[in-house]
Tab-separated table of C-alpha atoms and ligand atoms in Angstrom:
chain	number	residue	atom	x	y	z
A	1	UNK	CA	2.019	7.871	12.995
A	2	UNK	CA	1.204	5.530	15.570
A	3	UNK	CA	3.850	5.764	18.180
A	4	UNK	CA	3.305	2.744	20.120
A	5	UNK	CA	3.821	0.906	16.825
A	6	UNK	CA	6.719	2.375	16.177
A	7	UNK	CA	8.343	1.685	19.227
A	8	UNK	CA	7.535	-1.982	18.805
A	9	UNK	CA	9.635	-1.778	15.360
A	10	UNK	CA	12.225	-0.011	16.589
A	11	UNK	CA	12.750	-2.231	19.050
A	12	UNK	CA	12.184	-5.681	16.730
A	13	UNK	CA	15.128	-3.930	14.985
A	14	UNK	CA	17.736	-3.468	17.447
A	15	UNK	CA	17.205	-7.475	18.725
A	16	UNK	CA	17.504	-8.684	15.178
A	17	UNK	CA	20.812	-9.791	13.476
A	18	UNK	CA	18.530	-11.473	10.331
A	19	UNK	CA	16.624	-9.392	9.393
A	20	UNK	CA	15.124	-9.717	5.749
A	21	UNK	CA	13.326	-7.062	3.309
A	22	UNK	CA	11.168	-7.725	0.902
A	23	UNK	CA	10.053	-4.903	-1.112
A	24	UNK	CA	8.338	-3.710	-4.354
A	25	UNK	CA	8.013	-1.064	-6.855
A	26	UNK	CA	6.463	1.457	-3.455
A	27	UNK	CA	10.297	1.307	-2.086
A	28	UNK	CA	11.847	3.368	-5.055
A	29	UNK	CA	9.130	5.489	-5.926
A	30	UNK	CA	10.339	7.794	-3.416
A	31	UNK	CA	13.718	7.836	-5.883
A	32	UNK	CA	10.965	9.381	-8.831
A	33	UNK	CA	10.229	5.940	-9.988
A	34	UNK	CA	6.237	5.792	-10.933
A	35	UNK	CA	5.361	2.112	-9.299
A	36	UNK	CA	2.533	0.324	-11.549
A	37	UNK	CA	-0.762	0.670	-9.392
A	38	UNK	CA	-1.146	3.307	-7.445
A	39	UNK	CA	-3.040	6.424	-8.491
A	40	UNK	CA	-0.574	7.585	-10.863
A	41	UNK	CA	1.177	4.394	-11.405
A	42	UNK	CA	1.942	3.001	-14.959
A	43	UNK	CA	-1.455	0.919	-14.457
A	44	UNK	CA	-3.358	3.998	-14.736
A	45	UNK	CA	-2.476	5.956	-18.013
A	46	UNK	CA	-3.732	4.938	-21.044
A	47	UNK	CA	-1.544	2.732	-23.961
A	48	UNK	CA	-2.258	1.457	-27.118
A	49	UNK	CA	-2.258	-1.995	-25.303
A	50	UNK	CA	-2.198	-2.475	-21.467
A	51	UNK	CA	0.950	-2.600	-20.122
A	52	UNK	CA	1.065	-6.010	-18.412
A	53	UNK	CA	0.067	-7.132	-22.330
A	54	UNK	CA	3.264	-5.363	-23.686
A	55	UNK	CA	5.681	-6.502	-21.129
A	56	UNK	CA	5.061	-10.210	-21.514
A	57	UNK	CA	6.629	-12.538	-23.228
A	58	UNK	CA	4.604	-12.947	-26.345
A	59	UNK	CA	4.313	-9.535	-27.095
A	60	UNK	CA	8.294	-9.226	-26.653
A	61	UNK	CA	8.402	-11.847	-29.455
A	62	UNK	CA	5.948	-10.585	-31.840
A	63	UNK	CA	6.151	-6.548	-31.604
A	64	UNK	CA	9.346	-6.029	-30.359
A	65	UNK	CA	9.208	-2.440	-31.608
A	66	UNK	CA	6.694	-1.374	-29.395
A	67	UNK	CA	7.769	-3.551	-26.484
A	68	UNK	CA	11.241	-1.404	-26.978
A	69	UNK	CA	9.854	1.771	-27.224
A	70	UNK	CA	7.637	1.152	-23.676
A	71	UNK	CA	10.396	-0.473	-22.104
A	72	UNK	CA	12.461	2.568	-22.954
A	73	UNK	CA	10.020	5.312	-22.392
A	74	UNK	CA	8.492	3.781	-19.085
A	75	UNK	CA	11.047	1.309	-17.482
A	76	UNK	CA	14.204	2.948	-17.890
A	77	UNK	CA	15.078	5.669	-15.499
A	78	UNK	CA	18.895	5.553	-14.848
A	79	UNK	CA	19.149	9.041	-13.494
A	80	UNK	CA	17.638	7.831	-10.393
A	81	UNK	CA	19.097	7.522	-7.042
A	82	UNK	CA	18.796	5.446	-3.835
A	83	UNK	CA	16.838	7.215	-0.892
A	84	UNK	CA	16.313	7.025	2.630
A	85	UNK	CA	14.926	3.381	2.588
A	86	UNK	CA	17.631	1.663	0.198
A	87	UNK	CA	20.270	3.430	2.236
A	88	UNK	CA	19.187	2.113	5.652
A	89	UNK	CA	18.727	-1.374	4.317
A	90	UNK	CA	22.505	-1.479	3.122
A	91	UNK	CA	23.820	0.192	6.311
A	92	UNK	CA	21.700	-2.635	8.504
A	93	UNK	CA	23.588	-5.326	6.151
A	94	UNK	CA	27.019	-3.668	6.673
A	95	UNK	CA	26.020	-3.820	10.568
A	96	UNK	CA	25.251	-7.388	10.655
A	97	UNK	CA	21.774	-6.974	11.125
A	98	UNK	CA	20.533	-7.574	7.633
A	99	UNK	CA	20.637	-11.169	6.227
A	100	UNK	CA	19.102	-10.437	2.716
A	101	UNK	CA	16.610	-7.849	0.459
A	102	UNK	CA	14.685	-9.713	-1.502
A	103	UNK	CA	12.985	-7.308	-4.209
A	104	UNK	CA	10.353	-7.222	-7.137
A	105	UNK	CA	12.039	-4.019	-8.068
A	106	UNK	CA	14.363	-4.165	-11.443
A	107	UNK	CA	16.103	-0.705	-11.235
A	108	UNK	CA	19.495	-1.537	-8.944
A	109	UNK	CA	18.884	0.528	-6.410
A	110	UNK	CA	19.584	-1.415	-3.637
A	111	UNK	CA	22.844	-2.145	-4.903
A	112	UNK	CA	23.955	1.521	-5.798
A	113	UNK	CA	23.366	2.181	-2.429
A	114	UNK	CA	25.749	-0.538	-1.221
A	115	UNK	CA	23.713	-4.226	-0.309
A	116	UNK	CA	25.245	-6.702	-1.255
A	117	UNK	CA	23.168	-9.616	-0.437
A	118	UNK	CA	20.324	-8.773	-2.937
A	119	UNK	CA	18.013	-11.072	-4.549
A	120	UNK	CA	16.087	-9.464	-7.697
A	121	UNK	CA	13.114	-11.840	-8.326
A	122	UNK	CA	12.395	-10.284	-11.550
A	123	UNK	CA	15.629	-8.952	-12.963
A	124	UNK	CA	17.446	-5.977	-13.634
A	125	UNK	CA	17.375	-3.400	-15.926
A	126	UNK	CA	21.282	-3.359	-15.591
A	127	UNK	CA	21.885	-7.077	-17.428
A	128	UNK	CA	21.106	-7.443	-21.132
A	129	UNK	CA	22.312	-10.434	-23.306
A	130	UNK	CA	22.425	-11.524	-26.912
A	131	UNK	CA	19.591	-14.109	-27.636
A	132	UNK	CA	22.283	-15.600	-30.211
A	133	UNK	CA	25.812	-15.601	-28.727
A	134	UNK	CA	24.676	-14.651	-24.824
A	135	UNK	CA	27.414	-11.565	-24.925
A	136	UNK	CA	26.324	-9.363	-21.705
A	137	UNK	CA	25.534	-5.507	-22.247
A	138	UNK	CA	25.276	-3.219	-19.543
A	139	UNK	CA	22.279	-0.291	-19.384
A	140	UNK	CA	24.658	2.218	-20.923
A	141	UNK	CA	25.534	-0.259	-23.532
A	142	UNK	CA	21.372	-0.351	-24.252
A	143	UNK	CA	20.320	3.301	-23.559
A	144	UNK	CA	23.488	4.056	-26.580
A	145	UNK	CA	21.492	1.735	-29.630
A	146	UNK	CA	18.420	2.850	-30.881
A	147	UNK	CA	14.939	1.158	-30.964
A	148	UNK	CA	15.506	-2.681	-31.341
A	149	UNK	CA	18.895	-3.416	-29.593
A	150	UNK	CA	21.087	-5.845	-31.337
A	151	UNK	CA	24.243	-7.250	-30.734
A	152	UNK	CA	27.048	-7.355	-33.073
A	153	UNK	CA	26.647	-10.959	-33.821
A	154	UNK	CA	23.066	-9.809	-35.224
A	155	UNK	CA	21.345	-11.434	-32.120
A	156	UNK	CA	18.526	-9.544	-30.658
A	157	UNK	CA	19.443	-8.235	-27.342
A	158	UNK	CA	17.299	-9.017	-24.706
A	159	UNK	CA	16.923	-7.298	-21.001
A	160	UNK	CA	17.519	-9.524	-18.047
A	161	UNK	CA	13.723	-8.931	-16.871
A	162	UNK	CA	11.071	-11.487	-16.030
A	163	UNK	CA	8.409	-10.466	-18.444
A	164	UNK	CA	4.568	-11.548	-17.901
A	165	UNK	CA	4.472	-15.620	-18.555
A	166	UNK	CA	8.123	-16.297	-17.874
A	167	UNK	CA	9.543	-17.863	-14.792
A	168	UNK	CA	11.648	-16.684	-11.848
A	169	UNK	CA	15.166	-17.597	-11.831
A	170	UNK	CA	15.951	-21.114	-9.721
A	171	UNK	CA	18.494	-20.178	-8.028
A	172	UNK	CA	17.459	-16.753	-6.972
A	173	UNK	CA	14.365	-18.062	-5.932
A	174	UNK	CA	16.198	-20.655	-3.429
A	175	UNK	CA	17.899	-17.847	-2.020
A	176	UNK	CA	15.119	-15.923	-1.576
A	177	UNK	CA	13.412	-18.709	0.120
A	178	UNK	CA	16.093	-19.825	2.412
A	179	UNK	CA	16.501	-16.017	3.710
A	180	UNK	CA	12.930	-15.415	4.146
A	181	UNK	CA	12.978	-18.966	6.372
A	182	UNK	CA	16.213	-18.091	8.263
A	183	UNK	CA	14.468	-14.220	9.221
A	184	UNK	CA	13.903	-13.066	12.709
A	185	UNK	CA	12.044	-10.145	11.575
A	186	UNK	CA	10.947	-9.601	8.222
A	187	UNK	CA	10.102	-6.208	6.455
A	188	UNK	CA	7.310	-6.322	3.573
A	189	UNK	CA	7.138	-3.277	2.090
A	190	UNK	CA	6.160	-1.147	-1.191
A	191	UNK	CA	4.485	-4.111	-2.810
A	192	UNK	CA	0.839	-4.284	-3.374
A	193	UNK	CA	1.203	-8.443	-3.109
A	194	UNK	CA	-0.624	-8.775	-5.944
A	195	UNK	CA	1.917	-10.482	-8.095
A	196	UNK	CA	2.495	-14.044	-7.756
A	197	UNK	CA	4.512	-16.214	-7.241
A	198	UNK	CA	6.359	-13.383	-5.519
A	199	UNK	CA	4.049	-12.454	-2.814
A	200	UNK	CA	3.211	-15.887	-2.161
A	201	UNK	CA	7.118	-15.624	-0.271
A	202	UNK	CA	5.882	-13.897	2.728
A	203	UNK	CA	4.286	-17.639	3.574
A	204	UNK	CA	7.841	-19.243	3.971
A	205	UNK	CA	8.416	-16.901	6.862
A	206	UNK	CA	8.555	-19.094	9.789
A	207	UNK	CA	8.836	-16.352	12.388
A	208	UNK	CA	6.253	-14.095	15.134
A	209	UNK	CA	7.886	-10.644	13.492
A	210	UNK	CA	6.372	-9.787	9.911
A	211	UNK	CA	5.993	-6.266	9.633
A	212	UNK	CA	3.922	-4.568	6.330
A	213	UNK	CA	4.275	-1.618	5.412
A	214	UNK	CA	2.464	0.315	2.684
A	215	UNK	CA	0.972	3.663	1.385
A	216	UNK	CA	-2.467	1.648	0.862
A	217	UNK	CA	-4.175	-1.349	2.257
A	218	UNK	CA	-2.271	-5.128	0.358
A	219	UNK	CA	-4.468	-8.427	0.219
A	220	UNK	CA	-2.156	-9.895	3.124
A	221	UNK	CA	-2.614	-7.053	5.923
A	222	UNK	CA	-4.232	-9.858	7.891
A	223	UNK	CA	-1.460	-12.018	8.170
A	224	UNK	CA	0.939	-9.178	9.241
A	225	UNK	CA	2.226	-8.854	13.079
A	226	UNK	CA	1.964	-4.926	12.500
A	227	UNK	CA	0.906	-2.879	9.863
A	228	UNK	CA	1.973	0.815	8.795
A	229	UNK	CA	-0.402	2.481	6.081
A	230	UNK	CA	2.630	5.238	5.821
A	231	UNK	CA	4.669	6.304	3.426
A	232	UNK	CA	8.298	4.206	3.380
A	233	UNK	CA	10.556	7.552	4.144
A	234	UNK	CA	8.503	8.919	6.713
A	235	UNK	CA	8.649	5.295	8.883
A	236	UNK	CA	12.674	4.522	8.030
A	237	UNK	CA	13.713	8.093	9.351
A	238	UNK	CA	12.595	7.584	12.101
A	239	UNK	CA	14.388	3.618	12.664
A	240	UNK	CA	17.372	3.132	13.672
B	1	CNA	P1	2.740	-2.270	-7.322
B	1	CNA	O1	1.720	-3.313	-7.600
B	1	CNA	O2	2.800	-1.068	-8.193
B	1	CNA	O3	2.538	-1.825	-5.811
B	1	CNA	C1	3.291	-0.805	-5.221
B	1	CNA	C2	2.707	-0.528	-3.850
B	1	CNA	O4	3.572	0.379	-3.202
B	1	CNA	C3	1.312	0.092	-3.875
B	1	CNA	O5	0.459	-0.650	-3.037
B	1	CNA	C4	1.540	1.510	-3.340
B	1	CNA	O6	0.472	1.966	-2.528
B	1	CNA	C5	2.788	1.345	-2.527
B	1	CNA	N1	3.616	2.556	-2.450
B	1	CNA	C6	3.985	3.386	-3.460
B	1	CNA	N2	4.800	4.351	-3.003
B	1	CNA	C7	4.944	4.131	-1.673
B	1	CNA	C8	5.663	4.795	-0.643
B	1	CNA	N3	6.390	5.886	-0.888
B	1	CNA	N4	5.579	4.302	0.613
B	1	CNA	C9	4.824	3.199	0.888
B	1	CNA	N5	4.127	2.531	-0.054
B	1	CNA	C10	4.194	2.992	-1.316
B	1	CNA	O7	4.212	-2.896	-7.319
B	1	CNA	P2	4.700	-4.320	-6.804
B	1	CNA	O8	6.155	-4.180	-6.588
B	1	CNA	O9	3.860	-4.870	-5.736
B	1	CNA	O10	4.421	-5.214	-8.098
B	1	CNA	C11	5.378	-5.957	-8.587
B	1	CNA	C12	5.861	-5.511	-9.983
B	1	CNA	C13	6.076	-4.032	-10.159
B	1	CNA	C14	7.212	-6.098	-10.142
B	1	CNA	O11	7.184	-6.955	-11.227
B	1	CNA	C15	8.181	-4.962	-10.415
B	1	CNA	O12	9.181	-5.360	-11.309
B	1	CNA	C16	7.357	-3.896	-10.979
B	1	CNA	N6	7.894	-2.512	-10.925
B	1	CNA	C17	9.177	-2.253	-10.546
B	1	CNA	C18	9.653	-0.947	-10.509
B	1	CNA	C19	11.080	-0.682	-10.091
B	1	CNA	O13	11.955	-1.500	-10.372
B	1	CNA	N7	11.338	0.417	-9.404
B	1	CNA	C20	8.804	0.111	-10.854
B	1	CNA	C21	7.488	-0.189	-11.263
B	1	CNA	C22	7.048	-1.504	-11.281
């Protein structure tokens, strides 16, 4: 690892007080959760249907069967636990240093390991509600019913995850905005930016300090202030 680099972050670090982290599927793989494009990723084995086909919206509607049954098989991993990198994150916010994480990630992570200001642009795993009668049901409430969850009203149940052709949530979005705006440093990282409009965030950072870092080369390298090709653990152990 490039030490002069390093250096540079550690020291961006210690003169922030709002700092923000945006991250992606990269940041909890390191937890054993399988991100979708890497080599082994979910993009990479072979379905019935691709998988961006079966998590979106109209396939949720007309096959919910199989939808379940992937969504189950491949999206659900609630033995997992926050590393390194979630851990840090929450202890910078409990410092005073961290404003906000703004994630792609659906899994909770970042919460279980204590942040509190968390903005999940495409859900979480952990909220389910009744299509009918809106009744909330948490992932242990889910991961008890088989196949097709249903509430007892007779509504479908459906998780609290942006699917392929649905939209963000407003008001998560505003937040995300307005922390990305307010950063003094801001920490991309685990995302291949190739999901929009999430990546297209990074643009309403105002600041000199945007930091990427990333296993493998992202579309937006060129726009970052300094760039890590490293794995997340190996550069947070050694921050502050
Ligand atoms: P992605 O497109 O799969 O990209 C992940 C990126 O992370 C890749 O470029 C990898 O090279 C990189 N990466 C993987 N592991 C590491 C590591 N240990 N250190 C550094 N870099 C690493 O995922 P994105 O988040 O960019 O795409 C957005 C999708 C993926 C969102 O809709 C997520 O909901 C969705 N997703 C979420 C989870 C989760 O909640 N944990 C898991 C899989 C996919």
């Amino acid at each position: 690892m490039d030490e002069t680099k390093l250096a540079t972050l550690r020291s961006w670090i210690e003169e922030s007080n709002q700092i923000v982290f945006f991250g992606g599927a990269g940041v909890s793989t390191e937890s054993g959760i399988p991100d979708f494009r890497s080599a082994d990723g979910l993009y990479n084995q072979r379905y019935a249907y691709p998988p961006e086909t079966i998590i979106s919206h109209t396939f949720y509607m007309k096959r919910p069967e199989i939808f379940f049954r992937f969504y189950r098989e491949k999206m659900l991993f609630p033995e997992a636990k926050p590393n390194l990198v979630h851990e840090k994150l929450a202890k910078w916010e409990q410092e005073g240093k961290l404003l906000a994480v703004v994630t792609q990630n659906i899994d909770g992570l970042h919460q279980a390991a204590g942040s509190k200001r968390v903005y999940e642009l495409h859900g979480s795993v952990h909220r389910n509600y009744c299509e009918r009668c809106h009744a909330f049901y948490s992932l242990s409430d889910l991961l008890a019913m088989e196949d097709i969850p249903h509430c007892t009203c007779g509504g479908r149940i459906k998780p609290d995850v942006v699917l392929y052709e649905e939209g963000l949530d407003g008001d998560t979005v505003n937040g995300a905005v307005s922390a990305i705006r307010n950063a003094d440093l801001l920490i991309v990282a685990g995302t291949s930016l190739s999901v929009y409009p999430a990546a297209a965030f990074l643009d309403e950072y105002r600041g000199t300090r945007l930091v990427l870092i990333n296993k493998t080369e992202t579309a937006r390298d060129n726009i970052a202030d300094l760039v890590f090709h490293e794995k997340l653990g190996e550069v947070f152990e050694k921050l502050p």
